[in-house]
Amino acid sequence: LSLIDTELLKLSLIDTELDKLSLILTELLKLSLIDTELLKLSLMLTELLRLSLIDTELLKLSLMLTELLKLSLMLTELLKLSLILTELLKLSLMLTELLKLSLIDTELLKLSLIDTELLKLSLIDTELLKLSLILTELLKLSLILTELLKLSLIVTELLKLSLIDTELLKLSLIDTELDKLSLILTELLKLSLIDTELLKLSLMLTELLKLSLIDTELDK
């Protein structure tokens, strides 16, 4: 009877230890559930980050559109100036025709009043020289405007290149963040593997409990 009592005490102690292990296993199961919830939260956070990046890109696109609109307005103004220059060139051609006519008139006047009209012709020549100088200046301005248009095109290309550089920098930052997330995921996978090992141990313990119960039954 004393041996039976000792064996029963041992079995009771084993039962208590098994109860403790079962409690530990339930806690571990709770931790595994918490891990799954954390994984879900990490996925939700990645989605939110993607949405925020899309919003920033849309804001950048709107700013780019406003800049393009400003440039288009500037180009329209330049086109207006070019049209004005073409009109001035037309006027210069008309003036040359008028000069030709005036020369014909002067020749006719020379035949009639050579002395008196020589003074008038000198004055007309001076005015025509002034007009020719003005026309040359206008031509210079037209050339300057064409050069400015070329420079504006070069500036737009440089702006495009700078925007491409900023986008590449953003992509590199996103890669670093993804590397960090991959490291976190590997750690979570390690934890899940530990949880699976603990589950295996719990199953082994349950099997041992069954065997102990069978032994007690056989001893009886």
mmCIF file of C-alpha atoms in Angstrom:
data_model
loop_
_atom_site.group_PDB
_atom_site.id
_atom_site.type_symbol
_atom_site.label_atom_id
_atom_site.label_comp_id
_atom_site.label_asym_id
_atom_site.label_seq_id
_atom_site.Cartn_x
_atom_site.Cartn_y
_atom_site.Cartn_z
ATOM 1 C CA LEU A 1 0.000 0.000 0.000
ATOM 2 C CA SER A 2 2.841 2.401 0.718
ATOM 3 C CA LEU A 3 4.260 1.765 -2.745
ATOM 4 C CA ILE A 4 0.876 2.450 -4.298
ATOM 5 C CA ASP A 5 0.617 5.670 -2.298
ATOM 6 C CA THR A 6 4.028 6.816 -3.455
ATOM 7 C CA GLU A 7 3.156 6.011 -7.048
ATOM 8 C CA LEU A 8 -0.087 7.924 -6.698
ATOM 9 C CA LEU A 9 1.811 10.888 -5.276
ATOM 10 C CA LYS A 10 4.205 10.752 -8.199
ATOM 11 C CA LEU A 11 1.296 10.634 -10.627
ATOM 12 C CA SER A 12 -0.369 13.575 -8.910
ATOM 13 C CA LEU A 13 2.866 15.536 -9.144
ATOM 14 C CA ILE A 14 3.111 14.630 -12.836
ATOM 15 C CA ASP A 15 -0.494 15.755 -13.269
ATOM 16 C CA THR A 16 0.246 19.091 -11.663
ATOM 17 C CA GLU A 17 3.303 19.541 -13.875
ATOM 18 C CA LEU A 18 1.224 18.629 -16.888
ATOM 19 C CA ASP A 19 -1.401 21.142 -15.862
ATOM 20 C CA LYS A 20 1.286 23.787 -15.643
ATOM 21 C CA LEU A 21 2.568 22.815 -19.067
ATOM 22 C CA SER A 22 -0.941 22.983 -20.502
ATOM 23 C CA LEU A 23 -1.323 26.496 -19.084
ATOM 24 C CA ILE A 24 2.003 27.475 -20.619
ATOM 25 C CA LEU A 25 0.863 26.036 -23.939
ATOM 26 C CA THR A 26 -2.384 27.985 -23.841
ATOM 27 C CA GLU A 27 -0.384 31.164 -23.215
ATOM 28 C CA LEU A 28 1.850 30.303 -26.152
ATOM 29 C CA LEU A 29 -1.210 29.776 -28.322
ATOM 30 C CA LYS A 30 -2.446 33.197 -27.287
ATOM 31 C CA LEU A 31 0.929 34.651 -28.260
ATOM 32 C CA SER A 32 0.721 32.979 -31.668
ATOM 33 C CA LEU A 33 -2.711 34.569 -32.175
ATOM 34 C CA ILE A 34 -1.239 37.922 -31.203
ATOM 35 C CA ASP A 35 1.508 37.349 -33.780
ATOM 36 C CA THR A 36 -1.075 36.747 -36.498
ATOM 37 C CA GLU A 37 -2.872 39.960 -35.527
ATOM 38 C CA LEU A 38 0.429 41.852 -35.680
ATOM 39 C CA LEU A 39 1.016 40.478 -39.168
ATOM 40 C CA LYS A 40 -2.409 41.707 -40.227
ATOM 41 C CA LEU A 41 -1.649 45.133 -38.778
ATOM 42 C CA SER A 42 1.674 45.261 -40.643
ATOM 43 C CA LEU A 43 -0.134 44.508 -43.921
ATOM 44 C CA MET A 44 -2.646 47.263 -43.189
ATOM 45 C CA LEU A 45 0.205 49.675 -42.476
ATOM 46 C CA THR A 46 1.891 48.834 -45.785
ATOM 47 C CA GLU A 47 -1.375 49.552 -47.606
ATOM 48 C CA LEU A 48 -1.719 52.886 -45.814
ATOM 49 C CA LEU A 49 1.846 53.768 -46.750
ATOM 50 C CA ARG A 50 1.115 52.982 -50.374
ATOM 51 C CA LEU A 51 -1.951 55.231 -50.299
ATOM 52 C CA SER A 52 0.049 58.089 -48.740
ATOM 53 C CA LEU A 53 2.694 57.723 -51.447
ATOM 54 C CA ILE A 54 -0.008 57.869 -54.122
ATOM 55 C CA ASP A 55 -1.382 61.073 -52.537
ATOM 56 C CA THR A 56 2.063 62.691 -52.557
ATOM 57 C CA GLU A 57 2.557 61.736 -56.186
ATOM 58 C CA LEU A 58 -0.808 63.292 -57.104
ATOM 59 C CA LEU A 59 0.161 66.517 -55.328
ATOM 60 C CA LYS A 60 3.434 66.590 -57.231
ATOM 61 C CA LEU A 61 1.581 66.073 -60.490
ATOM 62 C CA SER A 62 -0.769 68.968 -59.698
ATOM 63 C CA LEU A 63 2.213 71.225 -58.975
ATOM 64 C CA MET A 64 3.829 70.163 -62.225
ATOM 65 C CA LEU A 65 0.611 70.958 -64.071
ATOM 66 C CA THR A 66 0.472 74.425 -62.573
ATOM 67 C CA GLU A 67 4.063 75.036 -63.623
ATOM 68 C CA LEU A 68 3.266 73.829 -67.128
ATOM 69 C CA LEU A 69 0.300 76.171 -67.276
ATOM 70 C CA LYS A 70 2.539 79.061 -66.285
ATOM 71 C CA LEU A 71 4.996 78.109 -68.993
ATOM 72 C CA SER A 72 2.194 77.869 -71.553
ATOM 73 C CA LEU A 73 1.055 81.382 -70.625
ATOM 74 C CA MET A 74 4.600 82.639 -71.047
ATOM 75 C CA LEU A 75 4.805 80.951 -74.433
ATOM 76 C CA THR A 76 1.547 82.548 -75.526
ATOM 77 C CA GLU A 77 2.965 85.927 -74.558
ATOM 78 C CA LEU A 78 6.091 85.197 -76.576
ATOM 79 C CA LEU A 79 3.971 84.179 -79.524
ATOM 80 C CA LYS A 80 2.098 87.447 -79.275
ATOM 81 C CA LEU A 81 5.391 89.293 -79.347
ATOM 82 C CA SER A 82 6.488 87.319 -82.391
ATOM 83 C CA LEU A 83 3.236 88.262 -84.125
ATOM 84 C CA ILE A 84 3.869 91.890 -83.295
ATOM 85 C CA LEU A 85 7.324 91.559 -84.780
ATOM 86 C CA THR A 86 5.929 90.071 -87.980
ATOM 87 C CA GLU A 87 3.559 93.019 -88.233
ATOM 88 C CA LEU A 88 6.464 95.380 -87.756
ATOM 89 C CA LEU A 89 8.360 93.587 -90.483
ATOM 90 C CA LYS A 90 5.377 94.032 -92.777
ATOM 91 C CA LEU A 91 5.377 97.702 -91.937
ATOM 92 C CA SER A 92 9.062 97.870 -92.761
ATOM 93 C CA LEU A 93 8.362 96.340 -96.163
ATOM 94 C CA MET A 94 5.633 98.864 -96.700
ATOM 95 C CA LEU A 95 8.035 101.608 -95.749
ATOM 96 C CA THR A 96 10.563 100.346 -98.252
ATOM 97 C CA GLU A 97 7.885 100.473 -100.924
ATOM 98 C CA LEU A 98 7.008 103.972 -99.814
ATOM 99 C CA LEU A 99 10.660 104.858 -99.991
ATOM 100 C CA LYS A 100 10.766 103.621 -103.548
ATOM 101 C CA LEU A 101 7.736 105.730 -104.383
ATOM 102 C CA SER A 102 9.211 108.692 -102.616
ATOM 103 C CA LEU A 103 12.385 108.253 -104.650
ATOM 104 C CA ILE A 104 10.359 108.292 -107.846
ATOM 105 C CA ASP A 105 8.571 111.406 -106.657
ATOM 106 C CA THR A 106 11.804 113.028 -105.740
ATOM 107 C CA GLU A 107 13.218 112.330 -109.172
ATOM 108 C CA LEU A 108 10.216 114.003 -110.735
ATOM 109 C CA LEU A 109 10.512 116.894 -108.351
ATOM 110 C CA LYS A 110 14.161 117.181 -109.121
ATOM 111 C CA LEU A 111 13.293 117.804 -112.719
ATOM 112 C CA SER A 112 11.064 120.707 -111.748
ATOM 113 C CA LEU A 113 12.610 122.228 -108.604
ATOM 114 C CA ILE A 114 16.094 120.896 -108.089
ATOM 115 C CA ASP A 115 17.387 123.537 -105.732
ATOM 116 C CA THR A 116 14.466 123.783 -103.329
ATOM 117 C CA GLU A 117 13.735 120.085 -103.162
ATOM 118 C CA LEU A 118 17.305 119.051 -102.382
ATOM 119 C CA LEU A 119 16.870 120.308 -98.841
ATOM 120 C CA LYS A 120 13.607 118.445 -98.450
ATOM 121 C CA LEU A 121 15.184 115.281 -99.771
ATOM 122 C CA SER A 122 17.980 115.533 -97.250
ATOM 123 C CA LEU A 123 15.414 115.732 -94.453
ATOM 124 C CA ILE A 124 13.528 112.762 -95.868
ATOM 125 C CA ASP A 125 16.776 110.812 -96.071
ATOM 126 C CA THR A 126 17.522 111.472 -92.446
ATOM 127 C CA GLU A 127 14.061 110.246 -91.411
ATOM 128 C CA LEU A 128 14.447 107.176 -93.550
ATOM 129 C CA LEU A 129 17.770 106.429 -91.960
ATOM 130 C CA LYS A 130 16.148 106.706 -88.564
ATOM 131 C CA LEU A 131 13.448 104.277 -89.633
ATOM 132 C CA SER A 132 15.999 101.845 -90.973
ATOM 133 C CA LEU A 133 17.843 101.963 -87.656
ATOM 134 C CA ILE A 134 14.604 101.296 -85.806
ATOM 135 C CA LEU A 135 13.926 98.316 -88.062
ATOM 136 C CA THR A 136 17.366 96.876 -87.430
ATOM 137 C CA GLU A 137 16.788 97.173 -83.689
ATOM 138 C CA LEU A 138 13.449 95.381 -84.062
ATOM 139 C CA LEU A 139 15.143 92.594 -85.962
ATOM 140 C CA LYS A 140 17.689 92.259 -83.186
ATOM 141 C CA LEU A 141 14.846 92.002 -80.673
ATOM 142 C CA SER A 142 13.217 89.242 -82.710
ATOM 143 C CA LEU A 143 16.495 87.287 -82.664
ATOM 144 C CA ILE A 144 16.757 87.760 -78.911
ATOM 145 C CA LEU A 145 13.198 86.440 -78.493
ATOM 146 C CA THR A 146 13.980 83.335 -80.513
ATOM 147 C CA GLU A 147 17.014 82.705 -78.306
ATOM 148 C CA LEU A 148 14.829 83.123 -75.215
ATOM 149 C CA LEU A 149 12.422 80.531 -76.564
ATOM 150 C CA LYS A 150 15.297 78.100 -77.036
ATOM 151 C CA LEU A 151 16.471 78.744 -73.482
ATOM 152 C CA SER A 152 12.959 78.122 -72.110
ATOM 153 C CA LEU A 153 12.898 74.745 -73.855
ATOM 154 C CA ILE A 154 16.288 73.861 -72.352
ATOM 155 C CA VAL A 155 15.041 74.873 -68.888
ATOM 156 C CA THR A 156 11.967 72.642 -69.228
ATOM 157 C CA GLU A 157 14.193 69.686 -70.135
ATOM 158 C CA LEU A 158 16.397 70.350 -67.107
ATOM 159 C CA LEU A 159 13.327 70.464 -64.873
ATOM 160 C CA LYS A 160 12.203 67.110 -66.229
ATOM 161 C CA LEU A 161 15.623 65.618 -65.429
ATOM 162 C CA SER A 162 15.517 66.981 -61.866
ATOM 163 C CA LEU A 163 12.066 65.451 -61.336
ATOM 164 C CA ILE A 164 13.375 62.102 -62.559
ATOM 165 C CA ASP A 165 16.262 62.327 -60.049
ATOM 166 C CA THR A 166 13.851 63.018 -57.170
ATOM 167 C CA GLU A 167 11.711 60.026 -58.167
ATOM 168 C CA LEU A 168 14.797 57.783 -58.176
ATOM 169 C CA LEU A 169 15.697 58.957 -54.670
ATOM 170 C CA LYS A 170 12.179 58.154 -53.481
ATOM 171 C CA LEU A 171 12.425 54.669 -54.963
ATOM 172 C CA SER A 172 15.698 54.056 -53.110
ATOM 173 C CA LEU A 173 14.060 55.110 -49.825
ATOM 174 C CA ILE A 174 11.159 52.744 -50.503
ATOM 175 C CA ASP A 175 13.681 49.905 -51.085
ATOM 176 C CA THR A 176 15.305 50.535 -47.711
ATOM 177 C CA GLU A 177 11.920 50.481 -45.986
ATOM 178 C CA LEU A 178 11.064 47.204 -47.740
ATOM 179 C CA ASP A 179 14.348 45.688 -46.520
ATOM 180 C CA LYS A 180 13.446 46.651 -42.960
ATOM 181 C CA LEU A 181 10.011 45.076 -43.331
ATOM 182 C CA SER A 182 11.551 41.877 -44.709
ATOM 183 C CA LEU A 183 13.809 41.636 -41.628
ATOM 184 C CA ILE A 184 10.791 42.083 -39.345
ATOM 185 C CA LEU A 185 8.928 39.368 -41.245
ATOM 186 C CA THR A 186 11.842 36.958 -40.883
ATOM 187 C CA GLU A 187 11.815 37.528 -37.126
ATOM 188 C CA LEU A 188 8.076 36.866 -37.032
ATOM 189 C CA LEU A 189 8.587 33.673 -39.010
ATOM 190 C CA LYS A 190 11.169 32.548 -36.468
ATOM 191 C CA LEU A 191 8.659 33.165 -33.683
ATOM 192 C CA SER A 192 6.012 31.185 -35.532
ATOM 193 C CA LEU A 193 8.479 28.276 -35.905
ATOM 194 C CA ILE A 194 9.104 28.392 -32.164
ATOM 195 C CA ASP A 195 5.331 28.286 -31.620
ATOM 196 C CA THR A 196 5.022 25.214 -33.827
ATOM 197 C CA GLU A 197 7.792 23.464 -31.845
ATOM 198 C CA LEU A 198 5.977 24.239 -28.603
ATOM 199 C CA LEU A 199 2.801 22.800 -30.051
ATOM 200 C CA LYS A 200 4.668 19.629 -30.901
ATOM 201 C CA LEU A 201 5.912 19.435 -27.317
ATOM 202 C CA SER A 202 2.376 19.877 -26.028
ATOM 203 C CA LEU A 203 1.218 17.005 -28.218
ATOM 204 C CA MET A 204 4.027 14.821 -26.905
ATOM 205 C CA LEU A 205 3.046 15.695 -23.348
ATOM 206 C CA THR A 206 -0.558 14.768 -23.979
ATOM 207 C CA GLU A 207 0.642 11.437 -25.365
ATOM 208 C CA LEU A 208 2.737 10.911 -22.213
ATOM 209 C CA LEU A 209 -0.309 11.682 -20.092
ATOM 210 C CA LYS A 210 -2.300 9.115 -21.960
ATOM 211 C CA LEU A 211 0.450 6.559 -21.456
ATOM 212 C CA SER A 212 0.634 7.334 -17.732
ATOM 213 C CA LEU A 213 -3.116 6.868 -17.428
ATOM 214 C CA ILE A 214 -2.900 3.575 -19.216
ATOM 215 C CA ASP A 215 -0.113 2.488 -16.860
ATOM 216 C CA THR A 216 -2.202 3.402 -13.838
ATOM 217 C CA GLU A 217 -5.092 1.424 -15.211
ATOM 218 C CA LEU A 218 -2.840 -1.549 -15.779
ATOM 219 C CA ASP A 219 -1.410 -1.328 -12.259
ATOM 220 C CA LYS A 220 -4.921 -1.436 -10.849
#
